[in-house]
Amino acid sequence: MKTEFTAEQLENPKIARANEILRSCVHCGFCTATCPTYQVLGDELDSPRGRIYLIKDMLENDRVPDAKTVKHIDRCLSCLACMTTCPSGVHYMHLVDQAREYIEERYKRPLGDRVLRWILARILPYPMRFRVALLGAKIGRPFARLMPDARLRAMLEMAPKQVPPVSRNDDPQSFAPQGARKKRVALMTGCAQRALNTDINDATIRLAHPAGLRGGSGRGGGLLPGR
Ligand code: SF4
Ligand code: SF4
């Protein structure tokens, strides 16, 4: 992709890195096949390629982000599925992270957005707070239609009917090797999944260390030692 950053802009190492990444994109669109937001919404601007164009335009013109650009960048899930199908090795992750930083520095979100984001930032990364919120959502679900904000309505409707029990596998710990040690694996236990679906970490531990599971959440774990 052709870029037109000025020499002065390129003195900024962040812009220089973004320039390198942008130039490696050949517009082929292979990434759109694995992008979940493009698959669901069908809008080019909700595809990796579309977002790359938006980011290029924003950075090149050193402009204040507009609501449209912010909407399409916000919709990116950062799942990075696009990077797995890109034949040119475009480092989309750095690009979108940089765009998000740029947006946070220069864009003033509407008050409702700021309040919602403030609340989410204080709940989602803390599994116990999130569990309490999920229990609240369970109670509030029948009243979802009365919610004035469509996003709150959607959140209530999406909340799981059952909150899984706490898994002891999510506690900080290490498992001694069974037999000769082959590799050492560090597992980032995450935040939301420790409240939403404890099976994920239980299954990962089972895979990496079959004898290591100590009961887990009791929902899918419990491999016998030595198996
Ligand atoms: S697959 Fe890679 S090179 Fe092709 S459009 Fe997507 S990001 Fe660009
Ligand atoms: S990170 Fe995921 S949602 Fe974002 S552009 Fe890539 S595939 Fe699409």
Coordinates of C-alpha atoms and ligand atoms in Angstrom, one line a residue:
M1 CA 0.0 0.0 0.0
K2 CA 1.4 3.4 -1.0
T3 CA 1.7 5.8 1.9
E4 CA 2.5 9.5 2.0
F5 CA 3.8 10.3 5.4
T6 CA 6.1 13.4 5.5
A7 CA 9.8 13.1 6.5
E8 CA 8.9 15.0 9.6
Q9 CA 6.1 12.5 10.5
L10 CA 8.5 9.6 9.9
E11 CA 10.8 10.9 12.6
N12 CA 8.3 9.7 15.1
P13 CA 9.2 6.0 15.7
K14 CA 5.5 5.0 16.1
I15 CA 4.6 6.5 12.7
A16 CA 7.7 5.0 11.1
R17 CA 6.6 1.5 12.4
A18 CA 3.0 2.1 11.2
N19 CA 4.3 3.2 7.8
E20 CA 6.3 -0.1 7.5
I21 CA 3.2 -2.1 8.4
L22 CA 0.9 -0.2 6.1
R23 CA 3.3 -0.6 3.2
S24 CA 3.4 -4.4 3.6
C25 CA -0.4 -4.6 2.9
V26 CA -1.1 -5.5 -0.7
H27 CA -4.9 -5.0 -0.5
C28 CA -5.5 -8.6 -1.5
G29 CA -8.4 -9.0 1.0
F30 CA -7.6 -12.6 2.0
C31 CA -8.0 -11.4 5.6
T32 CA -11.7 -10.6 5.1
A33 CA -12.4 -14.3 5.0
T34 CA -11.4 -14.9 8.6
C35 CA -12.6 -11.6 10.1
P36 CA -15.7 -12.3 12.3
T37 CA -16.9 -8.7 12.2
Y38 CA -16.8 -8.6 8.4
Q39 CA -18.5 -11.9 8.2
V40 CA -21.4 -10.7 10.4
L41 CA -21.7 -7.1 9.3
G42 CA -20.6 -7.4 5.6
D43 CA -19.2 -3.8 5.6
E44 CA -15.7 -3.4 4.1
L45 CA -15.0 -0.8 6.9
D46 CA -15.6 -3.6 9.4
S47 CA -12.9 -5.7 7.7
P48 CA -9.2 -5.7 8.5
R49 CA -8.5 -4.1 5.1
G50 CA -11.1 -1.4 5.6
R51 CA -9.7 -0.6 9.1
I52 CA -6.2 -0.5 7.7
Y53 CA -7.4 2.2 5.2
L54 CA -9.1 4.2 8.0
I55 CA -6.0 4.0 10.2
K56 CA -3.8 5.1 7.3
D57 CA -6.0 8.1 6.5
M58 CA -6.2 9.1 10.2
L59 CA -2.4 8.8 10.8
E60 CA -1.3 10.3 7.5
N61 CA -3.4 13.4 7.8
D62 CA -2.7 13.6 11.5
R63 CA -6.4 14.3 12.0
V64 CA -8.7 14.2 14.9
P65 CA -10.6 10.8 14.7
D66 CA -14.2 11.2 13.7
A67 CA -17.1 9.1 15.0
K68 CA -17.2 6.9 11.9
T69 CA -13.5 5.9 12.2
V70 CA -13.9 5.3 15.9
K71 CA -17.0 3.1 15.4
H72 CA -15.2 0.8 13.0
I73 CA -12.0 0.6 15.0
D74 CA -14.0 0.0 18.2
R75 CA -15.8 -2.9 16.5
C76 CA -12.5 -4.8 15.9
L77 CA -12.4 -7.6 18.4
S78 CA -8.6 -7.8 18.3
C79 CA -9.0 -11.5 17.8
L80 CA -6.1 -11.3 15.2
A81 CA -7.7 -14.0 13.1
C82 CA -6.8 -11.8 10.1
M83 CA -3.1 -12.2 10.8
T84 CA -3.4 -15.9 10.4
T85 CA -4.5 -15.5 6.8
C86 CA -2.5 -12.6 5.6
P87 CA 0.1 -13.7 3.0
S88 CA 2.1 -10.5 3.4
G89 CA 2.6 -10.9 7.2
V90 CA 0.9 -7.5 7.9
H91 CA 1.3 -6.9 11.6
Y92 CA -2.2 -5.7 12.1
M93 CA -2.0 -6.1 15.9
H94 CA 0.6 -3.2 16.3
L95 CA -1.4 -1.1 13.9
V96 CA -4.8 -1.4 15.6
D97 CA -3.2 -1.0 19.0
Q98 CA -1.6 2.2 17.8
A99 CA -4.9 3.4 16.4
R100 CA -6.6 2.8 19.7
E101 CA -4.0 4.7 21.6
Y102 CA -4.3 7.6 19.1
I103 CA -8.1 7.6 19.4
E104 CA -7.9 7.6 23.2
E105 CA -5.6 10.6 23.1
R106 CA -7.5 12.7 20.6
Y107 CA -11.2 11.7 20.6
K108 CA -13.8 12.8 23.1
R109 CA -16.4 10.1 23.4
P110 CA -20.0 10.9 24.1
L111 CA -20.9 11.0 27.9
G112 CA -22.9 7.7 27.7
D113 CA -19.9 5.9 26.1
R114 CA -17.5 7.2 28.7
V115 CA -19.7 6.2 31.6
L116 CA -20.2 2.7 30.1
R117 CA -16.5 2.2 29.4
W118 CA -15.7 3.4 32.9
I119 CA -18.1 0.8 34.4
L120 CA -16.9 -2.0 32.2
A121 CA -13.2 -1.3 33.0
R122 CA -14.0 -1.6 36.7
I123 CA -15.9 -4.9 36.3
L124 CA -14.7 -7.1 33.5
P125 CA -11.0 -7.5 34.5
Y126 CA -12.0 -8.5 38.0
P127 CA -13.5 -12.0 38.1
M128 CA -15.3 -11.7 41.4
R129 CA -16.9 -8.3 40.5
F130 CA -17.8 -9.8 37.1
R131 CA -19.5 -12.8 38.8
V132 CA -21.6 -10.4 40.9
A133 CA -22.5 -8.4 37.8
L134 CA -23.5 -11.7 36.0
L135 CA -25.8 -12.6 38.9
G136 CA -27.3 -9.1 38.7
A137 CA -27.8 -9.5 35.0
K138 CA -29.6 -12.8 35.7
I139 CA -32.1 -10.9 37.9
G140 CA -32.3 -8.0 35.4
R141 CA -32.8 -10.1 32.3
P142 CA -36.6 -10.1 32.4
F143 CA -36.5 -6.3 32.4
A144 CA -34.1 -6.0 29.5
R145 CA -36.7 -4.4 27.2
L146 CA -37.0 -1.5 29.6
M147 CA -33.4 -0.6 29.3
P148 CA -33.0 2.8 27.5
D149 CA -29.6 1.8 25.9
A150 CA -29.5 -0.9 23.2
R151 CA -26.0 -1.9 24.4
L152 CA -27.2 -2.5 27.9
R153 CA -30.2 -4.5 26.6
A154 CA -27.8 -6.6 24.5
M155 CA -25.5 -7.2 27.5
L156 CA -28.4 -8.4 29.6
E157 CA -29.7 -10.7 26.9
M158 CA -26.2 -12.2 26.3
A159 CA -25.4 -12.8 30.0
P160 CA -25.2 -16.6 30.7
K161 CA -28.2 -18.2 32.4
Q162 CA -25.8 -20.1 34.7
V163 CA -22.6 -18.7 36.2
P164 CA -20.0 -21.5 36.5
P165 CA -18.5 -22.3 40.0
V166 CA -15.1 -20.9 40.7
S167 CA -12.3 -23.2 39.4
R168 CA -9.3 -23.8 41.7
N169 CA -7.2 -24.3 38.6
D170 CA -7.3 -20.5 38.2
D171 CA -5.4 -20.0 41.4
P172 CA -1.7 -19.1 41.0
Q173 CA 0.2 -22.4 41.2
S174 CA 2.5 -24.7 39.3
F175 CA 2.2 -28.4 38.5
A176 CA 5.2 -30.6 38.9
P177 CA 6.1 -32.6 35.8
Q178 CA 5.1 -36.3 35.5
G179 CA 8.2 -38.1 34.3
A180 CA 10.8 -36.1 32.4
R181 CA 10.1 -32.4 31.8
K182 CA 9.6 -31.6 28.1
K183 CA 8.6 -28.0 28.1
R184 CA 7.5 -25.3 30.6
V185 CA 4.2 -23.6 29.9
A186 CA 3.0 -20.4 31.4
L187 CA -0.8 -20.0 31.3
M188 CA -2.4 -16.6 31.4
T189 CA -5.7 -17.4 33.1
G190 CA -7.4 -14.3 31.7
C191 CA -10.1 -12.2 33.3
A192 CA -13.6 -12.5 31.9
Q193 CA -13.3 -16.2 31.1
R194 CA -12.6 -16.9 34.8
A195 CA -16.2 -15.8 35.4
L196 CA -17.9 -16.7 32.1
N197 CA -16.4 -20.1 31.3
T198 CA -14.0 -21.8 33.6
D199 CA -13.9 -24.9 31.3
I200 CA -11.4 -23.0 29.0
N201 CA -8.5 -22.9 31.5
D202 CA -9.5 -26.4 32.9
A203 CA -9.2 -27.9 29.4
T204 CA -5.9 -26.0 28.6
I205 CA -4.3 -27.4 31.8
R206 CA -5.6 -30.9 31.0
L207 CA -4.0 -30.7 27.6
A208 CA -0.6 -29.3 28.8
H209 CA -0.4 -31.5 31.9
P210 CA -2.8 -34.4 32.0
A211 CA -2.3 -35.2 35.6
G212 CA -2.4 -31.6 36.8
L213 CA -6.1 -31.1 37.0
R214 CA -7.3 -30.9 40.6
G215 CA -11.0 -31.0 40.2
G216 CA -11.3 -27.7 38.4
S217 CA -14.8 -26.3 38.4
G218 CA -16.3 -29.7 38.4
R219 CA -17.9 -29.1 35.1
G220 CA -15.6 -30.8 32.6
G221 CA -12.4 -31.5 34.5
G222 CA -11.4 -34.2 36.8
L223 CA -9.0 -36.3 34.8
L224 CA -7.6 -39.1 36.8
P225 CA -3.9 -38.7 37.8
G226 CA -1.6 -40.6 35.5
R227 CA -3.9 -40.6 32.5
Ligands
SF4_1 S1 -4.6 -10.2 3.8 FE1 -2.9 -8.9 4.5 S2 -2.1 -8.0 2.6 FE2 -4.2 -8.8 2.1 S3 -5.6 -7.0 2.5 FE3 -5.5 -8.2 4.4 S4 -3.9 -7.2 5.6 FE4 -3.6 -6.5 3.5
SF4_2 S1 -8.6 -8.6 14.8 FE1 -10.3 -9.9 14.4 S2 -12.1 -8.5 14.3 FE2 -10.2 -7.2 14.1 S3 -9.9 -7.0 11.9 FE3 -8.7 -8.8 12.6 S4 -10.0 -10.6 12.3 FE4 -11.3 -8.7 12.2

